[in-house]
XYZ file of C-alpha atoms in Angstrom:
541
model
C -141.610 36.648 -16.105
C -139.719 39.784 -17.461
C -138.615 40.121 -13.859
C -137.326 36.442 -13.477
C -135.797 36.825 -16.941
C -133.792 40.222 -15.997
C -132.489 38.443 -12.873
C -131.534 35.252 -14.754
C -129.788 37.378 -17.371
C -128.037 39.390 -14.422
C -127.080 36.201 -12.244
C -125.570 34.564 -15.549
C -123.826 38.368 -16.142
C -122.330 38.145 -12.731
C -120.879 34.621 -13.217
C -119.328 35.321 -16.541
C -117.626 38.531 -15.251
C -116.629 36.866 -12.205
C -115.156 34.131 -14.561
C -113.461 36.394 -16.466
C -112.209 38.174 -13.562
C -110.360 34.986 -12.358
C -108.934 34.240 -15.446
C -107.606 37.592 -15.892
C -106.019 37.720 -12.473
C -104.942 34.238 -13.099
C -103.202 35.055 -16.360
C -101.802 38.235 -15.011
C -100.467 36.599 -11.720
C -98.849 33.659 -14.152
C -97.317 36.165 -16.304
C -95.847 38.088 -13.271
C -94.684 34.876 -11.828
C -92.743 34.079 -15.515
C -90.952 37.525 -14.781
C -89.715 37.037 -11.429
C -88.392 33.330 -12.070
C -84.593 33.794 -12.523
C -83.746 34.375 -16.427
C -82.402 31.131 -18.411
C -78.744 31.103 -19.508
C -78.216 32.749 -22.899
C -75.845 29.744 -23.847
C -77.655 26.545 -22.733
C -75.430 24.334 -24.085
C -76.070 21.224 -26.534
C -76.305 17.389 -26.085
C -74.727 16.794 -29.319
C -70.998 15.659 -29.101
C -68.716 17.715 -31.357
C -66.643 15.289 -32.756
C -62.910 15.697 -34.107
C -59.749 13.882 -33.352
C -60.415 14.075 -29.531
C -64.230 14.518 -28.738
C -63.852 14.971 -25.190
C -61.459 17.946 -25.480
C -63.877 19.414 -28.148
C -66.970 18.971 -25.812
C -64.908 20.533 -23.028
C -64.238 23.827 -25.021
C -67.982 23.977 -26.127
C -69.262 24.227 -22.810
C -70.645 27.472 -21.891
C -68.471 29.827 -21.892
C -68.343 31.063 -18.067
C -64.308 29.865 -18.218
C -61.762 30.531 -15.753
C -57.985 29.375 -16.577
C -55.472 29.009 -13.722
C -57.956 28.305 -11.049
C -56.322 27.084 -7.765
C -58.449 24.123 -6.435
C -58.722 22.251 -3.125
C -60.785 19.163 -2.906
C -62.406 18.464 0.238
C -63.753 15.155 0.949
C -63.210 15.116 4.918
C -65.924 16.431 6.935
C -63.767 18.030 9.683
C -61.472 19.827 7.023
C -64.355 20.882 5.480
C -65.802 22.748 8.158
C -62.386 24.249 8.935
C -62.426 25.421 5.365
C -65.406 27.315 6.024
C -64.641 28.880 9.453
C -61.220 29.836 7.780
C -63.204 31.405 4.753
C -65.430 33.592 7.001
C -62.386 34.382 9.087
C -60.558 35.833 6.076
C -63.499 37.973 4.628
C -62.702 41.824 4.920
C -65.151 43.539 2.674
C -67.944 41.089 1.619
C -69.520 37.500 2.315
C -72.176 36.100 -0.314
C -73.621 33.061 1.243
C -76.234 30.514 -0.234
C -77.435 27.333 1.115
C -80.198 24.627 0.692
C -80.401 23.631 4.474
C -79.431 25.703 7.430
C -80.381 23.680 11.001
C -80.870 25.255 14.254
C -77.825 22.994 15.851
C -74.417 24.082 16.697
C -73.110 24.132 13.365
C -76.059 26.493 11.817
C -76.141 28.539 15.045
C -72.106 28.972 14.957
C -71.909 29.970 11.272
C -74.694 32.626 11.940
C -73.056 33.690 14.939
C -69.639 33.948 13.035
C -71.578 36.152 10.257
C -72.814 38.368 13.247
C -69.406 38.440 14.342
C -68.150 39.654 10.709
C -70.952 42.008 10.408
C -69.696 43.771 13.871
C -66.440 44.056 12.031
C -68.025 45.965 9.023
C -68.307 43.305 6.657
C -71.235 43.598 4.238
C -72.988 40.203 4.037
C -75.858 38.701 1.864
C -77.464 35.296 2.863
C -79.878 33.369 0.640
C -81.793 30.815 2.203
C -84.260 27.904 0.634
C -87.389 28.117 2.498
C -88.114 24.574 1.687
C -84.517 23.165 2.888
C -83.833 25.672 5.850
C -84.980 23.695 8.921
C -83.965 27.033 11.180
C -86.534 29.288 9.279
C -89.205 26.784 10.259
C -88.285 27.443 14.290
C -89.247 30.154 16.575
C -85.646 30.297 18.000
C -84.266 29.921 14.469
C -86.363 32.502 12.946
C -85.251 34.899 15.839
C -81.535 33.953 15.170
C -82.251 35.194 11.303
C -83.821 38.340 12.756
C -80.933 39.093 14.765
C -78.809 38.981 11.516
C -81.375 41.313 9.771
C -81.521 43.641 12.700
C -77.622 43.888 11.968
C -76.911 47.156 9.577
C -74.470 45.094 7.371
C -76.382 42.036 6.925
C -79.214 41.505 4.015
C -80.967 37.982 4.114
C -83.587 36.648 1.817
C -85.457 33.602 1.859
C -86.142 31.736 -1.765
C -89.527 31.029 -2.472
C -91.222 31.188 1.022
C -93.807 28.646 1.352
C -96.855 30.691 1.084
C -95.436 31.867 -2.439
C -95.031 28.205 -3.599
C -98.540 27.553 -2.398
C -99.757 30.169 -4.598
C -97.263 29.366 -7.420
C -98.597 25.756 -7.436
C -102.155 27.166 -8.080
C -101.033 29.815 -10.684
C -99.115 27.123 -12.653
C -101.494 24.222 -11.717
C -98.511 22.203 -11.077
C -97.614 20.498 -7.685
C -93.746 20.607 -8.702
C -94.252 24.591 -7.774
C -94.155 23.580 -4.181
C -90.812 21.666 -4.261
C -88.897 24.103 -6.762
C -85.972 25.298 -4.871
C -82.569 27.185 -4.665
C -80.129 23.776 -4.256
C -77.031 25.888 -4.867
C -74.346 25.746 -2.187
C -71.904 28.892 -2.211
C -69.777 30.436 0.238
C -68.026 33.707 -1.489
C -65.445 35.869 0.283
C -64.307 39.338 -1.097
C -65.090 37.926 -4.510
C -61.654 36.308 -4.331
C -62.242 32.910 -2.873
C -65.144 30.565 -2.964
C -66.654 27.231 -1.747
C -68.986 25.128 -3.341
C -70.087 21.300 -3.159
C -72.529 19.016 -1.760
C -72.541 19.918 1.728
C -75.096 22.285 3.362
C -74.832 23.713 7.354
C -76.043 20.906 9.561
C -74.536 18.251 11.858
C -74.523 15.259 9.411
C -72.469 16.993 6.749
C -69.542 17.605 9.190
C -69.851 14.902 12.223
C -67.115 12.415 12.005
C -68.471 8.697 10.141
C -66.350 7.005 12.889
C -68.548 8.403 15.797
C -71.654 9.339 14.214
C -74.294 6.929 12.525
C -75.828 9.833 10.717
C -72.628 11.459 9.133
C -72.756 11.823 5.376
C -69.908 11.404 3.079
C -69.521 14.141 0.862
C -67.254 16.320 -1.229
C -66.532 20.193 -1.494
C -63.892 22.194 -3.972
C -62.379 25.653 -2.633
C -61.526 27.654 -5.879
C -59.385 30.796 -6.084
C -59.133 33.093 -9.184
C -60.736 36.479 -10.179
C -62.845 34.770 -13.326
C -64.234 31.790 -11.255
C -65.130 34.018 -8.369
C -66.762 36.661 -10.913
C -68.638 33.787 -12.408
C -70.130 32.404 -8.983
C -71.019 35.746 -7.857
C -73.148 36.335 -11.110
C -74.568 32.879 -10.257
C -75.359 34.265 -6.905
C -76.831 37.551 -7.843
C -79.146 35.734 -10.494
C -80.912 33.873 -7.535
C -80.785 36.660 -4.880
C -81.844 39.153 -7.017
C -84.632 37.147 -8.517
C -88.297 38.456 -7.773
C -88.959 35.347 -5.684
C -86.601 35.698 -3.101
C -87.992 37.844 -0.913
C -86.235 39.948 1.995
C -86.501 38.924 5.634
C -87.856 42.348 6.979
C -86.236 44.068 10.031
C -87.931 43.387 13.304
C -88.767 46.457 15.292
C -88.879 44.772 18.495
C -87.198 41.256 19.403
C -89.319 39.401 21.896
C -85.989 37.349 22.831
C -82.775 39.272 22.345
C -80.789 36.312 20.626
C -77.354 38.234 20.090
C -75.800 36.887 23.006
C -77.189 33.395 22.011
C -75.140 34.047 18.488
C -72.031 35.846 20.283
C -71.326 32.628 22.685
C -71.989 29.913 20.082
C -69.541 31.553 17.780
C -67.138 32.151 20.538
C -67.281 28.338 21.666
C -66.676 27.156 18.250
C -64.034 29.472 17.672
C -62.110 28.166 20.550
C -62.503 24.511 20.018
C -61.429 24.504 16.431
C -58.490 26.765 17.583
C -57.665 24.054 20.146
C -58.244 26.484 22.798
C -60.076 25.967 26.233
C -63.759 27.093 26.246
C -63.767 30.502 28.734
C -65.470 30.067 31.565
C -67.324 33.187 30.711
C -68.741 31.261 27.501
C -69.948 28.055 29.052
C -71.110 29.722 32.080
C -73.357 32.110 29.712
C -74.479 29.094 27.779
C -75.754 27.625 30.829
C -77.669 30.141 31.952
C -79.394 30.704 28.821
C -79.748 26.804 28.672
C -78.384 26.386 25.105
C -77.722 22.703 24.004
C -74.883 23.708 21.675
C -71.967 23.347 24.162
C -72.720 19.559 24.804
C -73.554 19.080 21.092
C -69.960 20.702 20.249
C -68.602 18.166 22.570
C -69.706 15.085 20.443
C -67.272 16.484 17.761
C -63.680 15.910 19.616
C -62.244 15.604 16.061
C -62.948 18.966 15.334
C -61.007 20.278 18.326
C -58.017 21.996 17.059
C -59.026 21.225 13.533
C -57.445 24.959 12.281
C -53.967 24.017 13.350
C -54.243 21.398 10.146
C -53.403 22.649 6.873
C -55.979 22.271 4.032
C -55.050 19.160 1.581
C -52.814 20.346 -1.459
C -53.835 22.443 -4.201
C -53.492 22.266 -7.815
C -53.964 24.501 -10.435
C -56.125 24.136 -13.743
C -58.665 25.620 -16.160
C -62.421 25.230 -14.856
C -65.765 26.024 -16.269
C -68.740 26.757 -14.177
C -72.329 25.265 -15.311
C -75.230 26.831 -13.612
C -78.581 25.648 -14.083
C -81.379 28.085 -12.707
C -84.474 27.224 -10.809
C -86.653 25.856 -13.327
C -90.126 26.357 -12.586
C -91.958 27.475 -15.944
C -89.420 26.178 -18.335
C -87.129 23.046 -18.221
C -84.019 23.758 -20.112
C -80.897 22.394 -17.949
C -77.486 23.688 -19.230
C -75.936 21.267 -16.653
C -77.894 18.081 -17.782
C -77.306 19.154 -21.396
C -73.599 19.439 -20.886
C -73.481 15.959 -19.038
C -75.428 14.397 -21.675
C -73.063 15.788 -24.319
C -69.988 15.114 -22.227
C -71.253 11.285 -21.787
C -71.610 11.022 -25.651
C -68.043 12.529 -26.082
C -66.342 9.712 -23.780
C -63.878 7.284 -25.299
C -62.410 5.495 -22.310
C -64.309 5.584 -18.745
C -66.657 7.484 -16.752
C -67.116 7.210 -13.192
C -70.053 8.577 -11.267
C -70.712 9.044 -7.537
C -74.377 10.107 -6.650
C -76.553 9.994 -3.875
C -79.605 9.119 -6.190
C -79.698 7.758 -9.511
C -83.212 7.954 -11.205
C -82.649 8.407 -15.043
C -84.545 10.186 -17.721
C -84.923 8.364 -21.019
C -82.099 10.725 -22.599
C -79.578 10.530 -19.695
C -80.012 6.509 -19.781
C -79.585 6.444 -23.368
C -76.439 8.536 -23.164
C -74.784 6.107 -20.766
C -75.959 2.743 -22.657
C -74.682 4.036 -25.869
C -71.156 5.114 -24.324
C -70.819 1.407 -22.599
C -72.193 -0.159 -26.158
C -69.285 1.559 -27.638
C -66.826 0.185 -25.001
C -66.634 2.605 -22.482
C -66.033 1.525 -19.121
C -68.785 3.219 -16.835
C -68.699 2.748 -12.824
C -71.491 4.178 -10.719
C -71.455 4.241 -7.036
C -74.878 4.997 -5.201
C -76.549 4.657 -2.230
C -78.661 1.711 -1.431
C -81.815 1.573 0.573
C -80.109 1.156 4.044
C -78.179 4.422 3.410
C -80.582 6.465 1.097
C -82.134 9.634 2.699
C -84.381 9.500 -0.269
C -87.571 6.832 -0.084
C -88.957 8.082 -3.217
C -85.795 8.207 -5.352
C -84.735 4.888 -3.723
C -87.778 2.888 -4.662
C -87.488 4.099 -8.544
C -83.701 3.246 -8.693
C -84.858 -0.415 -7.174
C -87.169 -0.466 -10.046
C -84.438 0.522 -12.835
C -81.155 -0.549 -11.958
C -81.464 -4.159 -13.390
C -82.605 -2.560 -16.535
C -79.828 -0.219 -16.847
C -77.242 -3.174 -16.186
C -79.206 -5.125 -18.926
C -78.642 -2.357 -21.629
C -75.463 -1.082 -20.593
C -72.876 -3.931 -21.171
C -69.723 -4.051 -18.634
C -71.513 -1.434 -16.436
C -70.262 -1.799 -12.917
C -72.818 -0.727 -10.113
C -71.555 -0.294 -6.520
C -74.004 0.384 -3.900
C -73.266 1.627 -0.399
C -74.385 -0.942 2.030
C -73.658 1.037 5.411
C -75.630 3.335 7.175
C -73.826 6.333 5.768
C -75.286 8.218 3.365
C -73.107 8.845 0.053
C -74.030 12.594 -0.498
C -71.088 13.465 -3.065
C -71.917 14.631 -6.451
C -68.893 13.651 -8.638
C -68.402 12.638 -12.526
C -64.951 12.073 -14.007
C -64.608 11.311 -17.602
C -61.764 9.543 -19.468
C -59.642 10.307 -16.487
C -59.131 14.017 -17.727
C -62.517 15.746 -16.702
C -64.030 16.244 -13.382
C -67.429 17.747 -12.657
C -68.230 18.691 -9.003
C -70.801 20.294 -7.042
C -74.520 20.316 -5.807
C -76.222 18.377 -8.873
C -77.950 14.950 -8.135
C -79.051 12.603 -11.010
C -82.678 12.715 -10.014
C -85.520 14.730 -11.426
C -85.323 17.335 -9.180
C -81.842 18.395 -9.969
C -82.520 17.625 -13.679
C -85.706 19.316 -14.159
C -86.408 21.833 -11.188
C -83.798 23.018 -8.594
C -80.921 25.551 -9.347
C -77.785 23.656 -9.404
C -73.777 24.187 -9.593
C -71.251 22.217 -11.098
C -67.616 23.197 -11.624
C -65.778 21.324 -14.438
C -62.343 20.965 -14.247
C -59.798 19.571 -16.843
C -57.129 18.091 -14.904
C -55.663 14.499 -14.715
C -54.125 15.351 -11.294
C -57.822 16.509 -10.134
C -59.452 13.252 -11.295
C -56.826 11.189 -9.301
C -57.305 13.202 -6.295
C -61.269 13.091 -6.568
C -61.416 9.377 -7.148
C -58.903 8.302 -4.257
C -61.771 7.754 -1.669
C -64.631 6.362 -3.977
C -61.938 3.879 -5.097
C -60.717 2.921 -1.504
C -64.448 2.495 -0.766
C -64.791 -0.041 -3.739
C -61.882 -1.990 -3.288
C -62.843 -2.621 0.594
C -66.080 -3.926 -0.448
C -68.287 -5.858 1.937
C -69.744 -4.675 4.374
C -69.449 -0.740 3.122
C -70.241 -1.142 -0.397
C -71.659 -4.267 -2.756
C -71.716 -4.880 -6.316
C -75.391 -5.265 -7.647
C -75.518 -7.786 -10.464
C -77.880 -9.128 -12.896
C -77.676 -12.793 -14.113
C -76.425 -13.603 -17.701
C -76.021 -16.739 -19.728
C -72.667 -18.229 -21.242
C -72.747 -15.678 -23.856
C -72.831 -12.981 -21.121
C -76.317 -11.769 -22.304
C -79.057 -10.685 -19.834
C -81.199 -13.570 -18.595
C -85.141 -12.349 -18.276
C -87.863 -13.701 -16.483
C -91.564 -14.664 -17.552
C -92.498 -10.879 -17.419
C -89.726 -9.894 -19.392
C -87.423 -8.311 -16.372
C -84.171 -8.862 -15.935
C -83.293 -11.556 -13.420
C -81.488 -10.194 -10.237
C -78.325 -12.234 -9.120
C -77.173 -9.806 -6.506
C -79.365 -6.895 -5.199
C -80.680 -4.950 -2.221
C -82.402 -8.318 -0.776
C -78.839 -10.326 -0.620
C -77.157 -7.781 1.658
C -80.081 -6.229 3.556
C -83.666 -7.123 5.115
C -86.920 -4.897 3.619
C -87.707 -4.453 7.336
C -84.938 -1.855 7.497
C -86.237 0.032 4.555
C -89.815 0.071 5.120
C -90.372 3.550 3.610
C -88.778 2.560 0.155
C -91.105 -0.537 0.476
C -93.945 1.731 0.749
C -93.109 3.848 -2.066
C -92.098 0.760 -4.268
C -95.754 0.322 -4.854
C -95.981 3.982 -5.907
C -92.988 3.794 -8.585
C -94.222 0.322 -10.056
C -97.538 1.674 -10.459
C -95.992 5.214 -12.203
C -93.895 3.068 -14.464
C -96.703 0.794 -15.795
C -99.101 3.795 -16.725
C -99.116 4.533 -20.793
C -97.913 8.204 -20.384
C -95.136 8.221 -18.243
C -91.970 7.358 -20.449
C -89.891 4.245 -19.410
C -86.021 4.710 -18.882
C -85.253 3.267 -22.061
């Protein structure tokens, strides 16, 4: 009996000790994760408007302190010019390049981009590259990985992967939160010599730079090119925080390359460079690509609009004061400098708010800020993707549940939806015709609460006019490119509700498209309706 009792006691002790060990390891690892994540900004802003005789200007002055006066700005809303601007920026670098992208695809654009980096490294330029493991398709392909290895094996290049997939799975266990799998580096930055920088909605892949007239998969997007010492210092600081965080892991040197990719990168760079300058691609380059069975020459010829594009000038620039809004990747804490600033600015609006966003999934505070603005007479216009143009079935499913309620609560709000195949990917907000925000931030939960994001705030009436030129034209064109969603209203203009208390749709997705065209959205719609019905899920209002 004593022996059995001893064994039982020993077994219990082992179980308790093992449990304590697991808890200790989990706690220490969780604390380590907390220490490795990019730090929160010290000035996170507020959502409350400052008031005064000019509330918007007062709110602008209250934005986080990373400011830059007399910044030269060039707005890029044409895909071909946006690619030319990147190529020129790479060409201009003499000392340093800092690069951060969410998506880098192993296609003609991604490979030529890396080829250009390899070329600059041979010239002695110091290069730092930060790629997100979730978005970067090249990092999931054997040949793409070899291209990254070729860069890493170049002395002047330092490549890091933000939150590799194995780390994400481990973090999900440590935090007991599946969101840890998707929390990403969503900034898009290309900085040259600390003097010029480019940010916006575009990553490096075919859909961002193809001609919408020729390619159904082409996006409609927006970037901004900035020149100025102050703004570049702020953008480099934003890059450094993510690049130097403990969750950005260095892509290690390859001692032996099974496949030597240097020639792949050199040939693809030379082909793209000749094409963009309007020169004939050298026979040696064509022969070399054919011998190595590279697909990129055939891909390049699908973009005749890019041939000679470097002979064209960039759009006219203007000078204006700017602020850089920066939200770090938020895995453990949810404070969001950009969201707080946007809500404060919406509450300061007196005349108009224009929003162009790929996704519209609003949390309660953001939706309330918009509806309060509408109720005090602010004219609100939103341009967003519809079910046939959206690239996110999940967010589109929630949007289709939310939009009638948004129109019911926000009198006078006009909601325009892209009805074509091309995805609207620009992230632009203008307020009162004086303030513009443009960058990487979507109006969806990933941008608002999880991913790192960047927005450039610009105080300039002329810049507002430039930014709104294309979306205004699209709205004026109307169908079949853009449709306006409406709900039914009575003679007094009040919303009409059905027996279940939902606003009655007058014109919506079923009036301009067939659900068979968007089956994934329909499937996710059941999930969205179920989640919204749960008592612990906050509704939009």
